[in-house]
Amino acid sequence: MEAFIQFIVQSVRYGTPLLFGTTGEIITQKSGSLNLGVEGVMAVGAIGGFLFATWTNSLILGILAAFVCGALCGLLFAFLTVTLQANQNVTGLAMTIFGVGLFQFIGQNLTSGSGFPAMSAELAAKVGENGIPLLRDIPVVGDLLFSYNPFVYLGVVIAVLCWVYLFRTRTGLKVRAVGENPAAADGVGVNITRIKYLNIMLGCGICGIGGLYLGMVLRSGRYDGYGDWIAGYGWIAIALVIFAAWSPAKAIGGSFLFGLLLSLQAYRGAVVSIWPAGLSWMNAIPGEFYQMLPFLLTAVILVITSIRKKKDGGSPTALGLNYYREDR
Amino acid sequence: MKEKVKQPFVRFVRRENVTVRRTAAVLTAAILFALVLGAVLLAFNGTDPFSFYWTVISGNFANAIAFRNLIRAIVPLLITSLGIAVAFKLKFWNIGAEGQFMMGAFFAMTASLLLGNALPSFLTVVLVALIGGLGGALFGGIVGFFKVKFGTNETLLTLMFNYIAQYFVAYLLNVDFYRRPGGGIPVFKSLPTSAWLSEIRIGNFSFDTALIVALILVTGIFLYFKYTKHGYEIAVVGDSPNTALYAGMNVKKITLRTVLLSAFLVGLAGALQLQGPASGHTMSTGITGGMGWTGIIIAWLCRLNPFGILLGSSLMGILERGCEIARLNSGVSAASADILQGIILFSVLAFDLFIRFKPVFRKKTEGLKGGSDETAGQPGSDATAGEG
């Protein structure tokens, strides 16, 4: 049982960066923009937030900096795709190359120069698995729900707020209208440009926090001068947007499920140990299959929703299409 | 909804025609702009930008080996990008080149390991390359099938397929048929020599046969787009599927055929990369080297023109190899290439607007506040408010 609880706890830890990335990307996509550059945005958020956090020795300022760095990437993306009408797919891919490149550039120069900054003990303690006082002492439930680092709770709160924003506010209605049919939204007086800019920036800012989480918690702030901190998480987040049917609320469950899949590779022994007779087949399946599973599941879901032709999949109709008023 | 209606300072009007001359001029300006930006960044970093750029360019042509390596870097990128351009022409957003490249290499490896050195080398090389292409086509064709059958979103599905291919190949390292015997870090077997590409030597210079394939493909795809019935159909379907339907074209068939061709070319690029010396004739999980991504950007920014793509991938190759040379010579960080690449791509993307659109500046007399006659009746007009 202890091992199983550990496994769940690890799943949540692995899933949290996905929660940020997915929630951010949902906001962006709901306004009609397909940003394939989540990986790059998270990388920029990670390095910007981490440097600021270690410099000021403050977690909150670091999170804000990660948000701002992510939002700046979003500003660049919005400027290129909304104002300059550049192709969204291509801009997103360029963002990935640029963002990861910037991360490596800064990281490598710091490593070879003054040395890559380390988190102070105080900062490291803040991002530790401190949990919520008192509540975390409840047996089992305390471990499962109240034993995490502050990012986990921040992520859940942001996801819930984003759900309320998108589906329960007037502005959210406008955002969804822009994503579904910008020409119609324009016709009733919605400012398309402003909605798109703000939501792309908001979405990318949230992705940036996810990058910081990866750096501070999962990578413990260590950089080896070679591998970047994001390592594919941004792409999984894009997959998860589809899996979560473009709903930040579903993204909460979805990202912990994907986190579970990601940690299965390393921790499946713990799962098997619960019921060895029935679950031993899990050990026989190669680890790569578990890594592939998030993408395989998403592909299957994509195909199934398209076969059923259901519109409640949540995919914005105008996703990936630039809006140019004269084409209306 | 009381929003200020304001004539924007500058707005963009679509141009009637896109000329080659303007395209060339704008792209040159974009690259120069990016190089200046990059120079500032390098200078901040304590690198002399002029000597850095000089090393990047001249380093590739300094000796026969550097030049040979340059060609080896360009060729797979060129073929990949051509393949992507075929699908993009149809507005089928195939961003699955990473996966198709990988599966091309995987099929080629399987074929080569099965064939061994049994057949004459020439035959083996061709057979292995074609099987690789077919592998890519199969992998891309699955997505094409779902697209025409159910209208599945191809951008997202090809994206997922990239990672399915990636982890599939990673898994193969556990399979004895593919893994090199012995302990230590698992490595793939090298291809039997029969499947290796041969090198052609002219004086001091040498290049692989893949270069000839690539150049034939550039011309071939150019002619295919421009002078064949297929090329015409692709253009019509890409422009407007409804027009194509109305004209009696079988849009589904055309789409599937084009996707297969696109993925075949990308798979072929993967096979040739595996058969060539750049990969050491050996499969690896990193065999694509990100070419599936870079190829997409090149194809798009070169406006899907095969000769443009030849130029674009050459420039990208010079940049990548040149930065590597600069890194070895003067210890500039390896990430400089990525960041320069990113800046150039953003710059070209931004400047691209001036090829397709014409900026129109606000006249002094009109519209500071309140509706001007052009936007009257459209409260809350956005920044791209245009004329009728």
XYZ file of C-alpha atoms in Angstrom:
716
model
C 0.000 0.000 0.000
C 2.841 2.339 0.915
C 4.379 1.702 -2.488
C 1.099 2.364 -4.228
C 0.639 5.676 -2.440
C 4.166 6.609 -3.470
C 3.263 5.756 -7.053
C 0.196 8.010 -7.009
C 2.181 10.814 -5.396
C 4.842 10.501 -8.104
C 2.158 10.547 -10.804
C 0.862 13.845 -9.500
C 4.377 15.265 -9.398
C 5.020 14.175 -12.988
C 1.606 15.344 -14.140
C 1.749 18.869 -12.739
C 3.915 20.441 -15.465
C 1.435 18.992 -17.941
C -1.401 20.632 -16.033
C 0.189 24.059 -16.498
C 1.135 23.425 -20.118
C -2.269 22.023 -21.005
C -4.301 24.695 -19.231
C -2.247 27.396 -20.932
C -2.538 25.793 -24.325
C -6.302 25.352 -23.894
C -6.678 29.092 -23.295
C -4.586 29.797 -26.387
C -6.409 27.272 -28.547
C -9.862 28.302 -27.396
C -9.150 31.728 -28.868
C -8.452 29.983 -32.177
C -4.659 29.884 -32.144
C -2.773 26.612 -32.413
C 0.559 27.271 -30.731
C 2.835 24.297 -31.356
C 5.616 26.120 -29.521
C 4.613 25.063 -25.993
C 7.951 23.288 -25.620
C 9.825 26.508 -26.416
C 7.558 28.695 -24.291
C 8.051 26.391 -21.315
C 11.812 26.458 -21.847
C 11.906 30.259 -21.823
C 9.616 30.391 -18.793
C 11.818 27.847 -17.040
C 15.118 29.647 -17.527
C 13.686 33.134 -16.976
C 11.757 32.139 -13.882
C 14.586 30.096 -12.440
C 17.207 32.807 -12.878
C 14.915 35.388 -11.330
C 13.943 33.088 -8.480
C 17.560 32.315 -7.593
C 18.580 35.945 -8.008
C 15.834 37.345 -5.766
C 15.690 34.199 -3.629
C 11.932 34.360 -3.873
C 9.639 31.659 -5.191
C 6.743 34.010 -5.838
C 8.867 36.429 -7.876
C 10.251 33.454 -9.791
C 6.757 32.257 -10.656
C 5.809 35.761 -11.760
C 8.946 35.996 -13.875
C 8.187 32.631 -15.474
C 4.697 33.887 -16.273
C 6.058 37.119 -17.750
C 8.695 35.296 -19.832
C 6.060 32.906 -21.141
C 3.702 35.780 -21.872
C 6.453 37.575 -23.799
C 6.826 34.493 -25.992
C 3.081 34.646 -26.413
C 3.339 38.293 -27.403
C 5.857 37.353 -30.091
C 3.617 34.531 -31.298
C 0.574 36.806 -31.348
C 2.440 39.573 -33.139
C 3.583 37.156 -35.843
C 0.335 35.259 -36.319
C -2.328 37.860 -35.550
C -0.800 41.115 -36.718
C 1.605 39.774 -39.338
C -0.622 36.860 -40.396
C 2.195 34.300 -40.314
C 1.339 30.595 -40.491
C 0.610 29.322 -36.979
C 2.121 25.857 -37.374
C 5.376 27.248 -38.672
C 5.547 30.034 -36.101
C 4.959 27.506 -33.330
C 7.743 25.244 -34.551
C 10.064 28.232 -34.840
C 9.114 29.106 -31.269
C 10.183 25.646 -30.141
C 13.560 25.927 -31.862
C 14.060 29.462 -30.571
C 12.877 28.829 -27.019
C 14.877 25.671 -26.456
C 17.847 27.344 -28.185
C 17.597 30.365 -25.881
C 17.439 28.074 -22.860
C 20.558 26.202 -23.950
C 22.335 29.400 -24.950
C 21.815 30.999 -21.560
C 22.403 27.762 -19.697
C 25.610 26.888 -21.497
C 27.012 30.391 -21.191
C 26.293 30.432 -17.469
C 27.818 27.000 -17.015
C 31.017 27.916 -18.800
C 31.088 31.392 -17.253
C 30.112 32.224 -13.708
C 28.513 28.838 -13.172
C 24.878 27.810 -13.374
C 23.067 29.274 -10.350
C 21.918 26.885 -7.669
C 18.823 27.189 -5.517
C 19.481 28.365 -2.002
C 18.522 25.948 0.765
C 15.679 28.281 1.654
C 14.330 28.257 -1.891
C 14.767 24.500 -2.230
C 12.819 24.038 0.994
C 9.977 26.170 -0.346
C 9.493 23.984 -3.408
C 9.814 20.791 -1.382
C 6.934 18.416 -0.828
C 5.712 20.356 2.198
C 2.025 19.791 1.793
C -0.667 21.527 3.741
C -0.078 21.594 7.519
C -2.358 19.430 9.676
C -4.275 18.045 6.709
C -1.242 16.147 5.471
C -1.161 14.146 8.706
C -4.450 12.420 7.911
C -3.572 8.842 7.000
C -3.724 7.909 3.280
C -5.906 10.868 2.272
C -3.297 13.253 3.629
C -0.602 11.570 1.569
C -2.705 11.430 -1.553
C -4.177 14.937 -1.470
C -2.294 17.211 0.900
C 1.362 16.270 0.700
C 2.552 18.130 -2.383
C 4.719 21.106 -3.245
C 2.991 24.491 -3.718
C 3.076 24.267 -7.533
C 0.616 21.370 -7.520
C -2.023 23.395 -5.699
C -1.279 26.477 -7.775
C -1.799 24.415 -10.922
C -5.153 23.075 -9.775
C -6.315 26.544 -8.734
C -5.238 28.034 -12.072
C -6.990 25.263 -13.998
C -10.231 25.782 -12.077
C -10.033 29.552 -12.539
C -9.393 29.094 -16.253
C -12.411 26.813 -16.523
C -14.576 29.425 -14.830
C -13.070 32.115 -17.057
C -13.721 30.214 -20.278
C -17.116 28.739 -19.564
C -18.767 30.955 -16.964
C -17.829 34.540 -17.844
C -18.811 36.919 -20.612
C -15.211 37.400 -21.693
C -14.819 33.631 -21.869
C -17.831 33.457 -24.136
C -16.197 36.014 -26.406
C -12.972 34.024 -26.397
C -14.793 30.878 -27.436
C -16.722 32.792 -30.075
C -13.455 34.015 -31.565
C -12.163 30.470 -31.636
C -15.303 29.120 -33.251
C -16.098 31.781 -35.805
C -14.045 34.973 -35.720
C -15.966 36.548 -38.594
C -19.253 36.222 -36.724
C -17.669 37.454 -33.500
C -16.205 40.399 -35.377
C -19.618 41.103 -36.799
C -21.155 41.536 -33.365
C -18.376 43.835 -32.255
C -15.870 41.600 -30.485
C -12.351 42.955 -30.767
C -10.688 39.917 -32.340
C -7.157 41.238 -32.172
C -7.357 42.123 -28.506
C -8.975 38.827 -27.510
C -6.373 36.846 -29.410
C -3.387 38.796 -28.070
C -4.539 38.639 -24.463
C -5.431 34.969 -24.489
C -2.317 33.829 -26.303
C -0.245 35.771 -23.776
C -2.227 34.474 -20.808
C -1.972 30.911 -22.090
C 1.747 31.114 -22.771
C 2.336 32.697 -19.367
C 0.711 29.708 -17.669
C 2.837 27.368 -19.799
C 5.891 29.293 -18.586
C 5.069 28.452 -14.955
C 4.956 24.787 -15.954
C 8.483 25.155 -17.296
C 9.639 26.632 -13.997
C 8.083 23.703 -12.125
C 9.993 21.262 -14.288
C 13.233 23.094 -13.562
C 12.789 23.665 -9.843
C 11.046 20.468 -8.768
C 11.513 17.636 -11.249
C 15.073 18.643 -12.248
C 15.920 20.077 -8.807
C 17.420 23.126 -10.494
C 20.327 21.153 -11.938
C 21.474 21.722 -15.494
C 24.076 19.439 -17.039
C 24.963 21.771 -19.903
C 23.354 19.478 -22.427
C 19.753 18.340 -21.943
C 17.082 20.996 -21.654
C 14.625 20.825 -18.781
C 11.465 20.461 -20.814
C 12.411 17.258 -22.673
C 9.158 16.713 -24.544
C 6.711 17.798 -21.839
C 5.446 20.604 -24.071
C 4.476 18.158 -26.779
C 2.690 15.898 -24.322
C 0.790 18.973 -23.114
C -0.439 19.574 -26.662
C -1.580 15.960 -26.824
C -3.326 16.381 -23.500
C -5.323 19.361 -24.773
C -7.052 16.993 -27.154
C -7.394 14.314 -24.486
C -8.996 16.842 -22.136
C -11.404 17.919 -24.881
C -10.315 21.570 -24.503
C -11.600 21.829 -20.935
C -9.264 23.019 -18.154
C -11.358 21.070 -15.621
C -10.831 17.814 -17.479
C -7.174 18.776 -17.846
C -6.738 18.306 -14.081
C -7.727 14.653 -14.229
C -6.068 14.210 -17.595
C -2.689 15.503 -16.533
C -2.597 13.289 -13.449
C -3.588 10.340 -15.620
C -0.796 11.184 -18.071
C 1.528 11.668 -15.115
C 0.530 8.175 -14.048
C 1.439 6.837 -17.484
C 4.757 8.688 -17.381
C 5.646 7.320 -13.963
C 4.486 3.795 -14.829
C 7.747 3.204 -16.595
C 9.787 3.831 -13.483
C 7.319 2.802 -10.772
C 5.293 -0.021 -12.294
C 6.999 -2.438 -9.947
C 5.081 -0.739 -7.148
C 1.788 -1.249 -8.930
C 2.522 -4.893 -9.645
C 3.421 -5.476 -6.000
C -0.158 -4.672 -4.961
C -1.610 -7.640 -6.789
C 1.298 -9.644 -8.225
C -0.861 -12.454 -9.594
C -3.084 -10.206 -11.661
C -0.734 -7.434 -12.689
C 2.564 -9.154 -13.422
C 1.940 -8.738 -17.163
C 2.696 -5.049 -16.657
C 6.329 -5.880 -16.107
C 6.497 -7.750 -19.392
C 5.454 -4.717 -21.429
C 8.521 -2.721 -22.449
C 9.016 0.671 -20.825
C 8.944 2.509 -24.139
C 5.338 1.461 -24.561
C 4.379 3.382 -21.431
C 6.147 6.444 -22.761
C 4.311 6.068 -26.042
C 0.947 5.596 -24.356
C 0.013 9.301 -23.912
C 0.492 9.891 -27.623
C -1.157 6.637 -28.661
C -4.199 7.353 -26.477
C -4.478 10.863 -27.891
C -4.228 9.593 -31.458
C -6.980 7.058 -30.789
C -9.170 9.751 -29.242
C -8.584 12.055 -32.206
C -9.672 9.344 -34.606
C -12.657 8.226 -32.551
C -14.048 11.744 -32.106
C -13.686 12.361 -35.828
C -15.473 9.086 -36.631
C -18.330 9.942 -34.318
C -18.430 13.424 -35.822
C -19.306 14.728 -32.414
C -18.976 18.440 -32.078
C -18.741 18.262 -28.306
C -15.126 17.238 -28.634
C -14.521 20.876 -27.838
C -12.135 21.539 -30.688
C -12.505 25.199 -31.722
C -13.702 25.298 -35.321
C -11.342 28.056 -36.407
C -8.333 26.472 -34.687
C -5.122 27.198 -36.572
C -6.713 29.573 -39.054
C -5.642 33.182 -39.173
C -8.376 35.756 -39.324
C -8.060 38.390 -41.994
C -11.061 40.622 -42.068
C -11.075 41.244 -45.800
C -11.478 37.518 -46.448
C -14.738 37.528 -44.543
C -19.530 47.918 -25.643
C -18.218 51.420 -25.903
C -14.880 51.065 -27.565
C -12.906 53.771 -29.221
C -13.023 53.421 -32.962
C -9.677 54.437 -34.273
C -8.105 54.166 -37.653
C -4.982 52.092 -36.969
C -1.621 53.683 -37.602
C -0.772 51.099 -40.191
C -2.877 48.419 -41.782
C -2.113 45.760 -44.320
C -3.793 45.225 -47.626
C -3.348 41.992 -49.534
C -1.312 42.333 -52.686
C -2.761 41.281 -55.995
C 0.319 39.392 -57.126
C 3.434 37.966 -55.541
C 6.516 38.546 -57.667
C 9.726 36.574 -57.457
C 11.785 39.753 -57.300
C 9.955 41.181 -54.339
C 10.095 37.814 -52.604
C 13.853 37.625 -53.072
C 14.367 41.201 -51.910
C 12.198 40.806 -48.821
C 13.791 37.494 -47.836
C 17.279 38.964 -48.202
C 16.270 41.911 -46.049
C 14.825 39.503 -43.460
C 18.012 37.458 -43.249
C 20.185 40.567 -43.022
C 17.965 41.932 -40.272
C 18.252 38.639 -38.376
C 22.033 38.591 -38.780
C 22.263 42.095 -37.326
C 20.098 41.038 -34.380
C 22.229 37.942 -33.962
C 25.386 40.074 -34.080
C 24.120 42.198 -31.213
C 23.391 39.072 -29.211
C 26.806 37.596 -29.962
C 28.553 40.847 -29.090
C 26.776 40.922 -25.723
C 27.988 37.417 -25.216
C 31.585 38.502 -25.795
C 31.957 36.950 -29.245
C 33.177 39.032 -32.165
C 30.191 38.718 -34.517
C 32.149 39.461 -37.679
C 34.752 36.801 -37.192
C 31.992 34.420 -36.051
C 29.948 34.953 -39.203
C 33.077 34.702 -41.308
C 33.939 31.362 -39.721
C 30.380 30.129 -40.222
C 30.464 30.878 -43.934
C 34.071 30.289 -44.888
C 34.516 27.302 -42.606
C 32.198 25.240 -44.786
C 34.326 25.880 -47.863
C 37.737 25.816 -46.221
C 38.582 22.281 -47.285
C 37.174 19.309 -49.136
C 36.093 17.499 -45.974
C 34.180 20.485 -44.592
C 32.446 20.909 -47.924
C 31.581 17.213 -48.082
C 30.088 17.410 -44.593
C 28.093 20.437 -45.660
C 26.566 18.536 -48.577
C 25.805 15.644 -46.249
C 23.943 18.005 -43.926
C 21.973 19.642 -46.727
C 20.786 16.583 -48.684
C 18.485 14.903 -46.123
C 17.030 18.258 -45.113
C 16.373 19.067 -48.760
C 14.551 15.803 -49.499
C 12.534 16.017 -46.272
C 11.536 19.568 -47.019
C 10.528 18.690 -50.579
C 8.311 15.926 -49.274
C 6.645 18.259 -46.794
C 6.112 20.835 -49.538
C 4.108 18.323 -51.578
C 1.577 17.889 -48.778
C 1.564 21.575 -47.824
C 0.746 22.513 -51.418
C -2.515 20.672 -50.861
C -2.915 22.424 -47.499
C -2.561 19.048 -45.801
C -0.561 20.091 -42.761
C 1.770 17.156 -42.530
C 3.862 17.935 -39.497
C 4.658 14.273 -39.082
C 7.924 14.375 -40.978
C 9.893 13.412 -37.871
C 7.896 10.210 -37.600
C 7.883 9.453 -41.323
C 11.649 10.000 -41.486
C 12.067 7.650 -38.542
C 9.824 4.962 -40.007
C 11.555 5.324 -43.378
C 14.845 4.625 -41.674
C 13.282 1.760 -39.696
C 11.881 0.042 -42.784
C 15.172 0.542 -44.610
C 17.066 -0.954 -41.692
C 14.757 -3.953 -41.528
C 15.053 -4.546 -45.267
C 18.803 -4.178 -45.212
C 19.276 -6.529 -42.268
C 17.063 -9.135 -43.958
C 18.752 -8.804 -47.342
C 22.251 -8.771 -45.943
C 24.858 -8.922 -48.652
C 22.974 -11.456 -50.752
C 22.118 -9.235 -53.693
C 24.421 -7.047 -55.787
C 25.134 -3.821 -53.970
C 23.506 -1.525 -56.507
C 20.253 -3.464 -56.331
C 20.333 -3.586 -52.536
C 20.883 0.168 -52.237
C 17.921 0.948 -54.480
C 15.672 -1.670 -52.908
C 16.447 -0.596 -49.351
C 15.875 3.076 -50.195
C 12.553 2.339 -51.887
C 11.359 0.157 -49.016
C 12.286 2.993 -46.659
C 10.206 5.366 -48.746
C 7.297 2.941 -48.679
C 7.605 2.702 -44.902
C 7.300 6.466 -44.628
C 4.368 6.434 -47.049
C 2.615 3.746 -45.026
C 3.052 5.702 -41.815
C 1.849 8.958 -43.371
C -0.824 7.135 -45.350
C -2.556 6.007 -42.158
C -3.122 9.657 -41.271
C -4.142 10.433 -44.844
C -6.685 7.628 -44.705
C -8.283 8.946 -41.528
C -8.262 12.448 -42.956
C -10.162 11.581 -46.123
C -12.405 9.007 -44.479
C -13.419 10.825 -41.305
C -11.944 14.309 -41.576
C -9.575 13.720 -38.656
C -7.372 16.731 -37.852
C -4.137 15.844 -39.641
C -1.982 18.435 -37.874
C -2.605 16.914 -34.467
C -2.646 13.294 -35.635
C 0.677 13.525 -37.505
C 2.110 15.229 -34.418
C 1.083 12.265 -32.241
C 2.482 9.827 -34.798
C 5.915 11.448 -34.480
C 6.184 10.320 -30.895
C 4.663 6.928 -31.548
C 7.449 6.364 -34.087
C 10.066 7.761 -31.720
C 9.242 5.403 -28.862
C 8.710 2.494 -31.205
C 12.258 2.866 -32.478
C 13.535 3.318 -28.927
C 11.842 0.027 -28.064
C 13.631 -1.759 -30.910
C 16.850 -1.389 -28.955
C 15.485 -4.251 -26.821
C 15.042 -6.511 -29.840
C 17.940 -8.836 -30.646
C 17.337 -8.614 -34.386
C 18.139 -4.897 -34.305
C 20.517 -4.574 -31.393
C 24.248 -4.932 -31.685
C 25.293 -7.948 -29.609
C 27.259 -7.312 -26.449
C 26.710 -5.493 -23.207
C 26.932 -1.850 -22.306
C 24.672 0.868 -23.655
C 22.422 -0.706 -26.303
C 23.259 0.363 -29.847
C 21.657 -0.542 -33.163
C 23.410 -2.845 -35.615
C 25.099 -1.157 -38.540
C 23.751 -1.831 -42.007
C 25.450 -4.558 -44.067
C 27.831 -2.897 -46.535
C 25.684 -3.769 -49.559
C 23.118 -1.175 -48.537
C 25.663 1.641 -48.134
C 25.478 4.577 -50.483
C 28.520 4.869 -52.677
C 30.653 7.944 -52.840
C 31.354 9.747 -56.079
C 34.742 11.383 -56.348
C 35.565 14.274 -58.639
C 39.122 15.461 -58.120
C 39.412 16.560 -54.532
C 35.683 16.621 -53.902
C 33.497 13.721 -53.072
C 29.807 13.402 -52.427
C 27.253 10.660 -51.845
C 24.840 9.412 -54.452
C 22.044 10.855 -52.296
C 22.984 14.289 -53.643
C 22.107 13.184 -57.178
C 18.794 11.762 -55.964
C 18.057 15.048 -54.206
C 18.816 17.179 -57.245
C 16.710 14.950 -59.489
C 13.876 15.258 -56.977
C 14.122 19.063 -56.902
C 13.700 19.211 -60.669
C 11.156 16.411 -60.686
C 8.907 17.973 -58.054
C 9.184 21.343 -59.782
C 7.994 19.784 -63.040
C 5.379 17.734 -61.195
C 3.870 20.841 -59.636
C 4.034 22.899 -62.763
C 3.389 20.692 -65.746
C 1.492 17.558 -64.739
C -2.209 16.911 -64.287
C -1.491 15.807 -60.723
C 0.255 19.077 -59.999
C -2.690 21.020 -61.320
C -5.104 18.983 -59.241
C -3.012 19.563 -56.125
C -3.059 23.295 -56.755
C -6.832 23.378 -57.231
C -7.639 21.212 -54.208
C -5.177 23.193 -52.097
C -6.733 26.458 -53.151
C -10.346 25.442 -52.753
C -11.589 21.900 -52.199
C -15.104 23.009 -53.114
C -14.007 24.283 -56.506
C -12.249 20.998 -57.080
C -15.372 19.026 -56.148
C -17.450 21.212 -58.422
C -15.009 20.610 -61.249
C -15.544 16.908 -60.775
C -12.218 16.077 -59.186
C -11.974 13.179 -56.778
C -10.690 15.212 -53.855
C -10.282 12.229 -51.528
C -8.236 10.290 -54.023
C -6.066 13.301 -54.818
C -5.515 13.996 -51.126
C -4.561 10.424 -50.297
C -2.263 10.170 -53.319
C -0.516 13.425 -52.456
C -0.076 12.507 -48.804
C 1.413 9.167 -49.822
C 3.867 10.896 -52.133
C 4.779 13.428 -49.447
C 5.372 10.787 -46.803
C 7.209 8.589 -49.318
C 9.734 11.346 -49.978
C 10.238 11.973 -46.269
C 10.647 8.249 -45.670
C 13.131 8.123 -48.523
C 15.104 10.909 -46.874
C 15.205 8.800 -43.713
C 16.354 5.719 -45.606
C 19.093 7.616 -47.445
C 20.258 9.198 -44.212
C 20.554 5.745 -42.697
C 22.356 4.348 -45.743
C 24.725 7.311 -45.919
C 27.863 7.960 -43.936
C 26.411 10.876 -41.955
C 24.605 8.408 -39.661
C 27.547 6.024 -39.695
C 25.221 3.618 -41.575
C 23.605 3.031 -38.209
C 20.128 3.656 -36.861
C 19.714 5.758 -33.751
C 16.803 7.307 -31.887
C 18.189 10.705 -32.825
C 18.622 9.954 -36.523
C 16.203 12.697 -37.591
C 18.316 15.396 -35.958
C 15.216 17.593 -35.870
C 15.113 17.698 -39.666
C 11.416 16.902 -39.669
C 10.798 20.180 -37.845
C 13.331 22.326 -39.662
C 12.118 20.920 -42.981
C 8.603 22.172 -42.310
C 9.820 25.685 -41.672
C 12.062 25.682 -44.727
C 9.311 24.346 -46.985
C 6.912 27.016 -45.828
C 9.293 29.961 -45.853
C 10.546 29.019 -49.317
C 6.928 29.221 -50.406
C 6.832 25.508 -51.321
C 8.975 26.209 -54.373
C 11.408 23.298 -54.977
C 14.268 25.546 -56.092
C 13.560 27.888 -53.204
C 13.754 24.881 -50.902
C 17.105 23.939 -52.448
C 18.374 27.411 -51.582
C 16.738 27.463 -48.160
C 18.071 24.096 -47.043
C 21.523 25.032 -48.337
C 21.514 28.179 -46.228
C 20.272 26.242 -43.218
C 22.979 23.637 -43.776
C 25.668 26.316 -43.992
C 24.402 27.852 -40.755
C 24.247 24.564 -38.871
C 27.568 23.160 -40.053
C 29.221 26.566 -39.800
C 28.162 27.009 -36.195
C 29.510 23.556 -35.435
C 32.848 24.533 -36.997
C 32.854 27.793 -35.039
C 32.160 25.832 -31.877
C 35.089 23.506 -32.479
C 37.420 26.348 -33.452
C 36.589 29.016 -30.932
C 34.368 27.390 -28.337
C 31.234 29.395 -29.083
C 28.381 27.572 -27.339
C 26.639 24.925 -29.417
C 23.310 26.599 -28.771
C 24.356 29.616 -30.853
C 23.240 27.759 -33.962
C 19.782 27.099 -32.545
C 19.258 30.616 -31.350
C 20.506 32.142 -34.620
C 18.281 29.743 -36.494
C 15.352 30.827 -34.330
C 16.040 34.516 -34.910
C 16.345 34.029 -38.664
C 13.121 32.023 -38.798
C 11.193 34.622 -36.803
C 12.608 37.387 -38.930
C 11.666 35.682 -42.181
C 8.219 34.885 -40.793
C 7.732 38.521 -39.857
C 9.052 39.906 -43.130
C 6.952 37.400 -45.053
C 4.050 39.750 -44.502
C 5.568 42.299 -46.825
C 5.596 39.775 -49.643
C 1.894 39.119 -49.412
C 0.607 42.374 -47.973
C 1.124 46.058 -48.588
C 1.339 48.390 -45.605
C -0.967 51.379 -45.765
C -0.210 54.126 -43.288
C -2.823 56.288 -41.613
C -3.293 59.596 -43.320
C -2.751 62.559 -41.053
C -6.179 64.044 -41.516
C -8.320 61.066 -40.658
C -9.440 59.153 -37.673
C -7.854 60.077 -34.355
C -11.038 59.427 -32.455
C -14.537 58.547 -33.471
C -15.488 56.555 -36.534
C -13.825 57.422 -39.771
C -15.978 56.808 -42.813
C -14.168 53.605 -43.677
C -14.847 51.846 -40.413
C -18.151 53.543 -39.703
C -20.833 51.121 -38.684
C -18.290 48.654 -37.325
C -17.796 49.513 -33.696
C -14.867 47.859 -32.014
C -12.961 47.326 -35.229
C -9.707 45.463 -34.837
C -6.250 46.481 -35.867
C -6.435 44.966 -39.292
C -9.495 46.987 -40.154
C -9.406 47.152 -43.867
C -10.966 48.822 -46.801
C -13.639 47.125 -48.814
